Amino acid sequence: EDQVTQSPEALRLQEGESSSLNCSYTVSGLRGLFWYRQDPGKGPEFLFTLYSAGEEKEKERLKATLTKKESFLHITAPKPEDSATYLCAVQLNSGGYQKVTFGTGTKLQVIP
Amino acid sequence: GAGVSQSPRYKVAKRGQDVALRCDPISGHVSLFWYQQALGQGPEFLTYFQNEAQLDKSGLPSDRFFAERPEGSVSTLKIQRTQQEDSAVYLCASSRDRGSGETQYFGPGTRLLVL
């Protein structure tokens, strides 16, 4: 069965304390891996798409990387406004469309 | 431009009532998805539309759940005879096309509470 596992479940950082979130997957036929940010009471907000091992993408203090088995979301010098739940999702080719399976998320809290 | 919108944002229903949740996708987007998100969990797939065709409804938890997209734009998720276990956030997402790598853009969700 295809699985997506995110760790840690929760992470508390001091402002400026860099860290990484992990997303490991056991799927076949991966077409893409997505990172989303979700604030309380809102829908997921798209951050990155990664397609192949070795790929990296950056946006402000966030950098996403991908290997054959996992992806990391690196947060450099986080600020309180980075506090949110970060969701990882993998896209498979299923019946000719892009079915997406989500992990349970990492809840990040950045303390001033 | 306008993103995905959903209505109502909050819905309280008595057990046994029918509810209808609406999704307005981004204009021109071919693909539309419904997800269910329980508290502290990631979104779980319910169903997928390509234009007006419902191509996958494997995630619908029971025959009380029904979704439609009759003109290939607005979609409605209907839940009949609601049960307490139906309480969750229902998310709608749309993407431009159906191919690999297409990003799904999410609406704000409808929070359903069944009493």
Coordinates of C-alpha atoms in Angstrom, one line a residue:
Chain A
E1 CA 0.0 0.0 0.0
D2 CA 1.3 3.5 -0.9
Q3 CA 2.3 5.4 2.2
V4 CA 3.4 8.9 3.0
T5 CA 4.9 9.5 6.5
Q6 CA 5.9 12.9 7.8
S7 CA 8.1 13.6 10.8
P8 CA 8.2 15.0 13.3
E9 CA 4.4 15.4 14.1
A10 CA 5.2 18.6 15.8
L11 CA 8.2 20.9 16.0
R12 CA 8.8 23.9 18.2
L13 CA 11.7 26.2 17.2
Q14 CA 13.1 29.4 18.5
E15 CA 13.1 32.3 16.0
G16 CA 16.2 31.9 13.9
E17 CA 16.8 28.3 14.8
S18 CA 17.0 26.4 11.5
S19 CA 15.6 22.8 11.1
S20 CA 14.2 20.3 8.6
L21 CA 10.9 18.5 8.2
N22 CA 10.9 15.0 6.7
C23 CA 8.5 13.3 4.3
S24 CA 9.2 9.7 3.4
Y25 CA 7.2 7.7 0.9
T26 CA 6.8 4.2 -0.3
V27 CA 5.0 4.5 -3.6
S28 CA 5.6 3.3 -7.1
G29 CA 5.1 5.4 -10.1
L30 CA 5.8 8.7 -8.4
R31 CA 4.9 11.6 -10.7
G32 CA 5.6 14.5 -8.3
L33 CA 5.9 15.4 -4.7
F34 CA 4.2 18.5 -3.3
W35 CA 4.7 20.6 -0.2
Y36 CA 1.8 22.7 1.1
R37 CA 1.4 25.0 4.0
Q38 CA -1.8 25.1 6.0
D39 CA -2.8 27.7 8.5
P40 CA -5.6 27.1 11.0
G41 CA -9.0 27.4 9.4
K42 CA -7.7 27.6 5.9
G43 CA -7.1 25.4 3.0
P44 CA -3.6 24.1 2.0
E45 CA -1.5 26.7 0.2
F46 CA 0.9 25.4 -2.5
L47 CA 4.6 25.8 -1.9
F48 CA 6.6 23.5 -4.1
T49 CA 6.5 20.7 -6.6
L50 CA 9.5 18.3 -7.0
Y51 CA 9.6 15.7 -9.8
S52 CA 12.9 13.8 -9.7
A53 CA 15.6 12.8 -7.2
G54 CA 18.2 15.5 -6.7
E55 CA 15.8 18.3 -7.5
E56 CA 15.8 21.3 -5.2
K57 CA 13.5 24.4 -5.0
E58 CA 13.7 27.5 -2.8
K59 CA 11.3 30.2 -1.7
E60 CA 12.3 32.8 0.9
R61 CA 13.4 30.8 4.0
L62 CA 12.2 27.4 2.7
K63 CA 14.1 24.9 0.6
A64 CA 12.7 21.6 -0.6
T65 CA 14.8 18.6 -1.7
L66 CA 13.9 15.2 -3.0
T67 CA 15.6 11.8 -3.0
K68 CA 14.3 8.4 -4.2
K69 CA 12.7 7.7 -0.8
E70 CA 12.1 11.0 0.9
S71 CA 11.9 14.8 0.8
F72 CA 13.1 17.4 3.2
L73 CA 11.7 20.9 3.8
H74 CA 14.5 23.0 5.2
I75 CA 13.6 26.1 7.1
T76 CA 16.4 28.6 7.5
A77 CA 16.2 31.2 10.3
P78 CA 12.5 30.8 10.8
K79 CA 10.2 33.6 11.9
P80 CA 7.0 33.4 13.9
E81 CA 5.0 33.9 10.7
D82 CA 6.3 30.5 9.5
S83 CA 4.2 28.8 12.1
A84 CA 1.8 26.5 10.3
T85 CA 1.2 22.9 9.5
Y86 CA 3.3 21.7 6.6
L87 CA 1.8 19.0 4.4
C88 CA 3.6 16.7 2.0
A89 CA 1.7 15.0 -0.8
V90 CA 2.8 12.5 -3.5
Q91 CA 1.2 12.3 -6.9
L92 CA 0.8 9.0 -8.7
N93 CA -0.3 8.3 -12.2
S94 CA -3.7 6.6 -11.6
G95 CA -6.1 6.1 -14.4
G96 CA -4.6 8.9 -16.4
Y97 CA -5.0 11.6 -13.8
Q98 CA -3.0 13.0 -10.9
K99 CA -4.2 11.3 -7.8
V100 CA -2.6 12.8 -4.7
T101 CA -2.0 11.2 -1.3
F102 CA -1.2 13.4 1.7
G103 CA 0.8 12.8 4.8
T104 CA -0.6 13.8 8.2
G105 CA 1.6 17.0 8.4
T106 CA 4.1 18.5 10.7
K107 CA 2.8 21.3 12.9
L108 CA 5.6 23.9 13.2
Q109 CA 5.6 26.5 16.0
V110 CA 8.2 29.3 15.9
I111 CA 8.6 31.1 19.2
P112 CA 9.8 34.8 19.1
Chain B
G1 CA -7.3 36.2 -10.1
A2 CA -9.9 34.5 -8.1
G3 CA -9.0 31.3 -6.3
V4 CA -11.1 28.3 -5.4
S5 CA -14.1 29.3 -3.3
Q6 CA -16.4 27.1 -1.1
S7 CA -19.7 27.7 0.6
P8 CA -20.8 27.6 3.2
R9 CA -17.7 28.1 5.3
Y10 CA -19.4 26.5 8.3
K11 CA -22.3 24.2 8.6
V12 CA -24.0 22.8 11.6
A13 CA -26.4 19.9 11.0
K14 CA -28.5 17.7 13.1
R15 CA -27.9 14.0 12.8
G16 CA -30.0 12.7 9.9
Q17 CA -30.2 16.0 8.0
D18 CA -29.0 16.3 4.4
V19 CA -26.3 18.9 3.6
A20 CA -25.0 20.3 0.3
L21 CA -21.5 21.8 0.0
R22 CA -20.6 24.0 -2.9
C23 CA -17.2 24.4 -4.7
D24 CA -16.4 27.1 -7.3
P25 CA -13.1 26.1 -8.9
I26 CA -10.7 28.4 -10.7
S27 CA -12.2 29.4 -14.0
G28 CA -11.1 27.1 -16.8
H29 CA -9.7 24.4 -14.6
V30 CA -10.4 20.9 -15.9
S31 CA -9.8 18.8 -12.8
L32 CA -11.7 19.1 -9.6
F33 CA -11.1 17.1 -6.4
W34 CA -13.0 16.7 -3.1
Y35 CA -11.1 15.8 0.1
Q36 CA -12.2 15.2 3.7
Q37 CA -9.8 16.4 6.5
A38 CA -10.3 15.2 10.0
L39 CA -8.8 17.2 12.9
G40 CA -5.0 16.8 13.0
Q41 CA -4.9 14.7 9.8
G42 CA -4.0 15.3 6.2
P43 CA -6.7 15.6 3.5
E44 CA -8.2 12.3 2.4
F45 CA -9.3 11.9 -1.2
L46 CA -13.0 11.5 -1.8
T47 CA -13.7 12.0 -5.5
Y48 CA -12.3 13.4 -8.8
F49 CA -14.0 15.1 -11.8
Q50 CA -12.5 15.8 -15.2
N51 CA -14.8 18.4 -16.6
E52 CA -18.3 17.0 -15.9
A53 CA -17.3 13.4 -15.7
Q54 CA -16.8 11.8 -12.3
L55 CA -13.8 9.5 -13.0
D56 CA -13.0 8.3 -9.5
K57 CA -15.3 8.1 -6.5
S58 CA -13.4 5.4 -4.7
G59 CA -12.8 7.6 -1.6
L60 CA -16.5 8.3 -0.9
P61 CA -17.0 6.7 2.5
S62 CA -20.6 5.5 1.9
D63 CA -23.5 5.7 -0.5
R64 CA -24.7 8.6 1.6
F65 CA -22.1 10.7 -0.1
F66 CA -22.8 12.0 -3.6
A67 CA -21.0 14.5 -5.8
E68 CA -21.8 16.2 -9.1
R69 CA -20.4 18.7 -11.5
P70 CA -23.0 18.9 -14.2
E71 CA -21.6 21.7 -16.4
G72 CA -18.0 21.1 -15.7
S73 CA -17.4 24.1 -13.4
V74 CA -19.3 24.4 -10.1
S75 CA -19.4 21.2 -8.0
T76 CA -21.6 20.1 -5.2
L77 CA -20.9 17.5 -2.6
K78 CA -24.1 16.2 -1.0
I79 CA -24.2 14.1 2.2
Q80 CA -27.5 12.4 3.0
R81 CA -28.7 11.5 6.5
T82 CA -25.6 12.9 8.1
Q83 CA -23.9 11.1 11.0
Q84 CA -21.6 12.4 13.7
E85 CA -18.6 10.7 12.0
D86 CA -19.2 12.9 9.0
S87 CA -18.0 15.9 11.0
A88 CA -14.8 17.2 9.3
V89 CA -13.5 19.9 7.0
Y90 CA -14.4 19.3 3.4
L91 CA -11.9 20.7 1.0
C92 CA -12.2 21.3 -2.7
A93 CA -9.2 21.6 -5.1
S94 CA -8.9 22.3 -8.8
S95 CA -6.1 22.0 -11.3
R96 CA -5.6 23.3 -14.8
D97 CA -5.3 20.0 -16.4
R98 CA -5.1 16.3 -15.6
G99 CA -1.5 15.6 -16.5
S100 CA 1.5 14.8 -14.3
G101 CA 2.8 17.6 -12.2
E102 CA -0.3 19.7 -12.3
T103 CA -0.6 21.6 -9.0
Q104 CA -3.9 21.4 -7.1
Y105 CA -5.1 24.7 -5.7
F106 CA -7.3 24.4 -2.6
G107 CA -10.3 26.3 -1.4
P108 CA -10.7 27.4 2.3
G109 CA -12.9 24.4 3.1
T110 CA -16.3 23.9 4.6
R111 CA -16.3 22.9 8.3
L112 CA -19.2 20.5 8.9
L113 CA -20.3 19.7 12.5
V114 CA -23.0 17.1 12.9
L115 CA -24.7 17.1 16.3

